[in-house]
Short mmCIF file of C-alpha atoms in Angstrom, two decimals:
data_model
loop_
_atom_site.label_atom_id
_atom_site.label_comp_id
_atom_site.label_asym_id
_atom_site.label_seq_id
_atom_site.Cartn_x
_atom_site.Cartn_y
_atom_site.Cartn_z
CA THR A 193 -11.16 -18.45 -56.00
CA SER A 194 -11.37 -20.71 -52.96
CA ASN A 195 -13.21 -19.96 -49.69
CA LEU A 196 -10.09 -20.67 -47.60
CA ALA A 197 -9.38 -16.97 -47.00
CA SER A 198 -12.79 -16.35 -45.45
CA SER A 199 -12.92 -19.53 -43.37
CA PRO A 200 -12.03 -19.29 -39.65
CA VAL A 201 -8.60 -20.54 -38.55
CA PHE A 202 -8.65 -23.16 -35.77
CA LEU A 203 -5.45 -23.26 -33.74
CA PRO A 204 -4.41 -26.60 -32.24
CA HIS A 205 -5.04 -27.11 -28.52
CA ARG A 206 -1.29 -27.16 -27.70
CA CYS A 207 -0.98 -23.46 -28.69
CA THR A 208 -3.13 -22.28 -25.76
CA MET A 209 -0.98 -21.77 -22.67
CA GLY A 210 -2.17 -21.43 -19.11
CA ILE A 211 -0.42 -20.10 -16.02
CA GLY A 212 0.73 -22.98 -13.84
CA ARG A 213 2.17 -23.07 -10.33
CA ASP A 214 3.40 -26.65 -10.55
CA LYS A 215 7.05 -27.78 -10.31
CA GLU A 216 6.72 -30.80 -12.61
CA HIS A 217 8.43 -29.00 -15.50
CA LYS A 218 11.34 -27.68 -13.40
CA ARG A 219 14.73 -29.31 -13.13
CA ARG A 220 16.00 -30.78 -9.88
CA ALA A 221 18.33 -28.82 -7.56
CA THR A 222 21.21 -30.92 -8.95
CA GLY A 223 20.35 -29.87 -12.53
CA GLY A 224 18.94 -33.22 -13.58
CA LYS A 225 15.75 -33.44 -15.64
CA ARG A 226 12.54 -34.44 -13.89
CA ILE A 227 10.08 -36.69 -15.72
CA ALA A 228 6.49 -35.45 -15.35
CA ILE A 229 4.25 -38.15 -13.87
CA ARG A 230 1.03 -36.23 -14.51
CA LYS A 231 -0.40 -33.54 -16.74
CA LYS A 232 -1.52 -30.09 -15.57
CA ARG A 233 -4.14 -30.07 -12.81
CA LYS A 234 -6.67 -27.43 -11.88
CA TYR A 235 -5.35 -27.20 -8.30
CA ASN A 236 -2.01 -26.01 -9.75
CA MET A 237 -3.68 -23.28 -11.79
CA GLY A 238 -2.52 -19.66 -11.60
CA ARG A 239 -4.16 -16.43 -12.74
CA PRO A 240 -2.82 -13.19 -14.23
CA ALA A 241 -1.63 -10.58 -11.69
CA ALA A 242 -4.16 -7.88 -10.76
CA MET A 243 -1.67 -4.99 -11.22
CA THR A 244 -3.86 -2.71 -9.09
CA LYS A 245 -3.61 0.97 -10.02
CA ILE A 246 -4.56 4.22 -8.25
CA GLY A 247 -8.04 5.40 -9.22
CA GLU A 248 -11.74 5.23 -8.43
CA LYS A 249 -12.56 1.96 -6.63
CA ARG A 250 -13.16 -0.98 -8.95
CA VAL A 251 -13.12 -4.53 -7.51
CA HIS A 252 -13.96 -7.81 -9.28
CA ALA A 253 -15.09 -10.93 -7.40
CA VAL A 254 -13.28 -14.08 -8.60
CA ARG A 255 -14.79 -17.48 -7.88
CA CYS A 256 -12.06 -19.87 -6.69
CA ARG A 257 -11.65 -23.51 -5.75
CA GLY A 258 -14.16 -24.66 -3.16
CA GLY A 259 -16.58 -21.86 -4.01
CA ASN A 260 -14.43 -19.31 -2.16
CA LEU A 261 -14.16 -15.74 -3.42
CA LYS A 262 -11.14 -13.54 -3.98
CA TYR A 263 -11.61 -9.83 -4.48
CA ARG A 264 -9.44 -8.60 -7.31
CA ALA A 265 -8.90 -4.84 -6.98
CA MET A 266 -8.40 -3.18 -10.36
CA ARG A 267 -8.38 0.40 -9.02
CA LEU A 268 -8.18 1.73 -5.44
CA ASP A 269 -7.76 5.25 -4.09
CA THR A 270 -8.31 4.98 -0.30
CA GLY A 271 -7.30 2.64 2.50
CA ASN A 272 -6.98 2.24 6.28
CA PHE A 273 -3.51 3.10 7.58
CA SER A 274 -2.48 2.74 11.21
CA TRP A 275 -0.22 5.11 13.13
CA GLY A 276 1.54 2.57 15.34
CA SER A 277 3.10 4.82 18.01
CA GLU A 278 -0.21 6.65 18.57
CA VAL A 279 -2.38 3.49 18.27
CA SER A 280 -4.67 5.26 15.82
CA THR A 281 -6.07 4.22 12.44
CA SER A 282 -7.64 6.49 9.85
CA ARG A 283 -8.90 6.20 6.31
CA ALA A 284 -6.61 8.14 3.96
CA ARG A 285 -6.27 8.84 0.25
CA VAL A 286 -3.48 7.07 -1.65
CA LEU A 287 -1.53 9.70 -3.60
CA ASP A 288 1.46 8.00 -5.19
CA VAL A 289 3.76 4.95 -5.28
CA VAL A 290 7.35 6.01 -4.54
CA TYR A 291 9.37 2.84 -3.82
CA ASN A 292 9.25 -0.91 -4.33
CA ALA A 293 12.15 -3.12 -3.26
CA SER A 294 11.21 -5.89 -5.72
CA ASN A 295 10.71 -4.01 -8.99
CA ASN A 296 11.16 -0.40 -10.17
CA GLU A 297 8.67 -1.05 -12.98
CA LEU A 298 5.93 -1.26 -10.34
CA VAL A 299 6.89 2.26 -9.20
CA ARG A 300 6.86 3.64 -12.74
CA THR A 301 3.40 2.18 -13.42
CA LYS A 302 2.16 3.16 -9.92
CA THR A 303 1.07 -0.40 -9.10
CA LEU A 304 -0.28 -1.13 -5.60
CA VAL A 305 1.16 -4.35 -4.17
CA LYS A 306 2.00 -5.66 -0.71
CA GLY A 307 5.24 -4.15 0.62
CA ALA A 308 5.14 -1.10 -1.66
CA ILE A 309 6.04 2.28 -0.13
CA ILE A 310 3.39 4.88 -0.96
CA LEU A 311 2.46 8.48 -0.16
CA ILE A 312 -0.85 9.08 1.64
CA ASP A 313 -2.77 12.21 2.64
CA ALA A 314 -1.74 13.48 6.10
CA SER A 315 -4.95 15.49 6.81
CA PRO A 316 -6.93 12.79 8.76
CA TYR A 317 -3.97 12.16 11.13
CA LYS A 318 -3.28 15.87 11.58
CA THR A 319 -6.92 16.46 12.57
CA TRP A 320 -6.91 13.48 14.97
CA TYR A 321 -3.68 14.67 16.63
CA GLN A 322 -5.07 18.16 17.14
CA ASN A 323 -8.29 16.79 18.69
CA HIS A 324 -6.45 14.25 20.87
CA TYR A 325 -3.62 16.44 22.18
CA GLY A 326 -4.87 19.96 21.50
CA VAL A 327 -1.64 20.66 19.61
CA GLU A 328 -1.33 21.73 15.99
CA ILE A 329 1.43 19.84 14.15
CA GLY A 330 3.03 20.26 10.76
CA LYS A 331 3.33 24.04 11.00
CA LYS A 332 5.60 25.61 8.43
CA LYS A 333 8.58 27.52 9.83
CA ASN A 334 7.57 30.93 8.47
CA ALA A 335 3.86 30.58 9.32
CA LYS A 336 2.44 33.05 11.85
CA ALA A 337 1.22 31.64 15.16
CA SER A 338 -2.59 31.44 15.18
CA LYS A 339 -4.54 32.86 18.12
CA GLU A 340 -5.69 30.21 20.55
CA THR A 341 -9.41 30.94 20.43
CA ASP A 342 -10.43 27.32 21.08
CA GLU A 343 -8.97 27.37 24.61
CA ALA A 344 -11.85 29.52 25.89
CA LYS A 345 -14.50 27.17 24.43
CA LYS A 346 -13.10 24.03 26.12
CA SER A 347 -14.22 23.02 29.60
CA HIS A 348 -11.79 22.70 32.53
CA HIS A 349 -12.21 18.93 32.44
CA VAL A 350 -11.17 18.76 28.75
CA LEU A 351 -8.23 21.15 29.30
CA ARG A 352 -7.04 19.02 32.22
CA LYS A 353 -7.31 15.87 30.10
CA LEU A 354 -5.33 17.45 27.25
CA LYS A 355 -2.65 18.63 29.69
CA ASN A 356 -2.20 15.07 31.01
CA ARG A 357 -1.93 13.72 27.46
CA GLN A 358 0.65 16.35 26.51
CA ALA A 359 2.86 15.33 29.44
CA THR A 360 3.80 12.07 27.66
CA ARG A 361 3.54 13.36 24.08
CA THR A 362 6.47 12.78 21.69
CA LEU A 363 6.60 13.38 17.94
CA ASP A 364 9.47 12.42 15.66
CA GLN A 365 10.89 15.44 13.81
CA ARG A 366 10.88 13.48 10.54
CA LEU A 367 7.14 12.89 10.91
CA ASP A 368 6.52 16.53 11.78
CA ASP A 369 8.34 17.60 8.59
CA GLN A 370 6.12 15.25 6.60
CA PHE A 371 2.98 16.70 8.21
CA ALA A 372 4.16 20.15 7.09
CA GLY A 373 4.23 18.85 3.52
CA GLY A 374 0.79 17.25 3.88
CA ARG A 375 1.99 13.78 2.81
CA LEU A 376 3.11 10.73 4.79
CA LEU A 377 5.15 7.71 3.75
CA ALA A 378 3.30 4.44 4.38
CA CYS A 379 3.81 0.74 3.68
CA ILE A 380 1.08 -1.53 2.24
CA THR A 381 0.49 -4.69 4.30
CA SER A 382 -2.67 -6.02 2.61
CA ARG A 383 -2.81 -7.82 -0.76
CA PRO A 384 -4.97 -5.65 -3.07
CA GLY A 385 -5.24 -8.35 -5.75
CA GLN A 386 -6.54 -10.92 -3.22
CA THR A 387 -8.58 -8.95 -0.67
CA GLY A 388 -9.67 -5.92 -2.70
CA ARG A 389 -8.25 -3.53 -0.07
CA VAL A 390 -5.16 -1.36 0.33
CA ASP A 391 -4.33 -1.17 4.05
CA GLY A 392 -1.05 -0.58 5.84
CA TYR A 393 0.87 1.49 8.36
CA ILE A 394 2.70 4.83 8.55
CA LEU A 395 6.50 4.59 8.49
CA GLU A 396 8.23 5.74 11.68
CA GLY A 397 11.63 5.68 13.39
CA LYS A 398 14.48 3.69 11.82
CA GLU A 399 12.24 2.33 9.06
CA LEU A 400 11.23 5.85 7.97
CA GLU A 401 14.88 6.95 8.09
CA PHE A 402 15.91 3.98 5.91
CA TYR A 403 13.29 4.60 3.20
CA GLN A 404 13.95 8.34 3.12
CA LYS A 405 17.65 7.56 2.48
CA GLN A 406 16.67 5.13 -0.29
CA LEU A 407 14.52 7.80 -1.94
CA GLN A 408 17.37 10.32 -1.68
CA HIS A 409 19.76 7.90 -3.42
CA LYS A 410 17.16 7.38 -6.13
CA LYS A 411 16.87 11.15 -6.71
CA LYS A 412 20.66 11.54 -6.95
CA LYS A 413 20.86 8.83 -9.65
CA HIS A 414 18.30 10.66 -11.80
#
């Protein structure tokens, strides 16, 4: 018997494919073929997508051209999300991915990407609102009214300050309903695969209304 079966198999170099971002191999806008004037270059190199998932924080540092670093997030579970109308930012837990305009597969696999609509924990914002305005939000309709025992503990100065803040206070009913459920819809504005962070903002107003309608349509289809 020959030793060919046990010997390693060497594949030719042309079988190894890299990810390229060049346009040399693409046809022209008119449909005509373009003749490549150079081979692949390192500055046109691409890398596989991070496909960041929800889980305990795991970030890889990737050395890039010029010695710069990108932070490739493999798993993330918390991020900073701003509440625009209240000019407040809090760190909140990421709970779920519910909508992605570009690809439903990214929703199914719960992949965190820029522009994705996610659910975050409402607790930090609820606590901040109560401390800032002295008003409890997100109460369920059938819940009994709690006794206001904190009023006696607060000084006159603090009570006066809270009263002034409450004079201009407005809260969208849609947001209040979300606070009752303990979850808020938010949009990711950072790039988890590049910066290693998942940051964004809470959806409000017309934008919130739009995405809630989209989610309703999605439910009806299924």
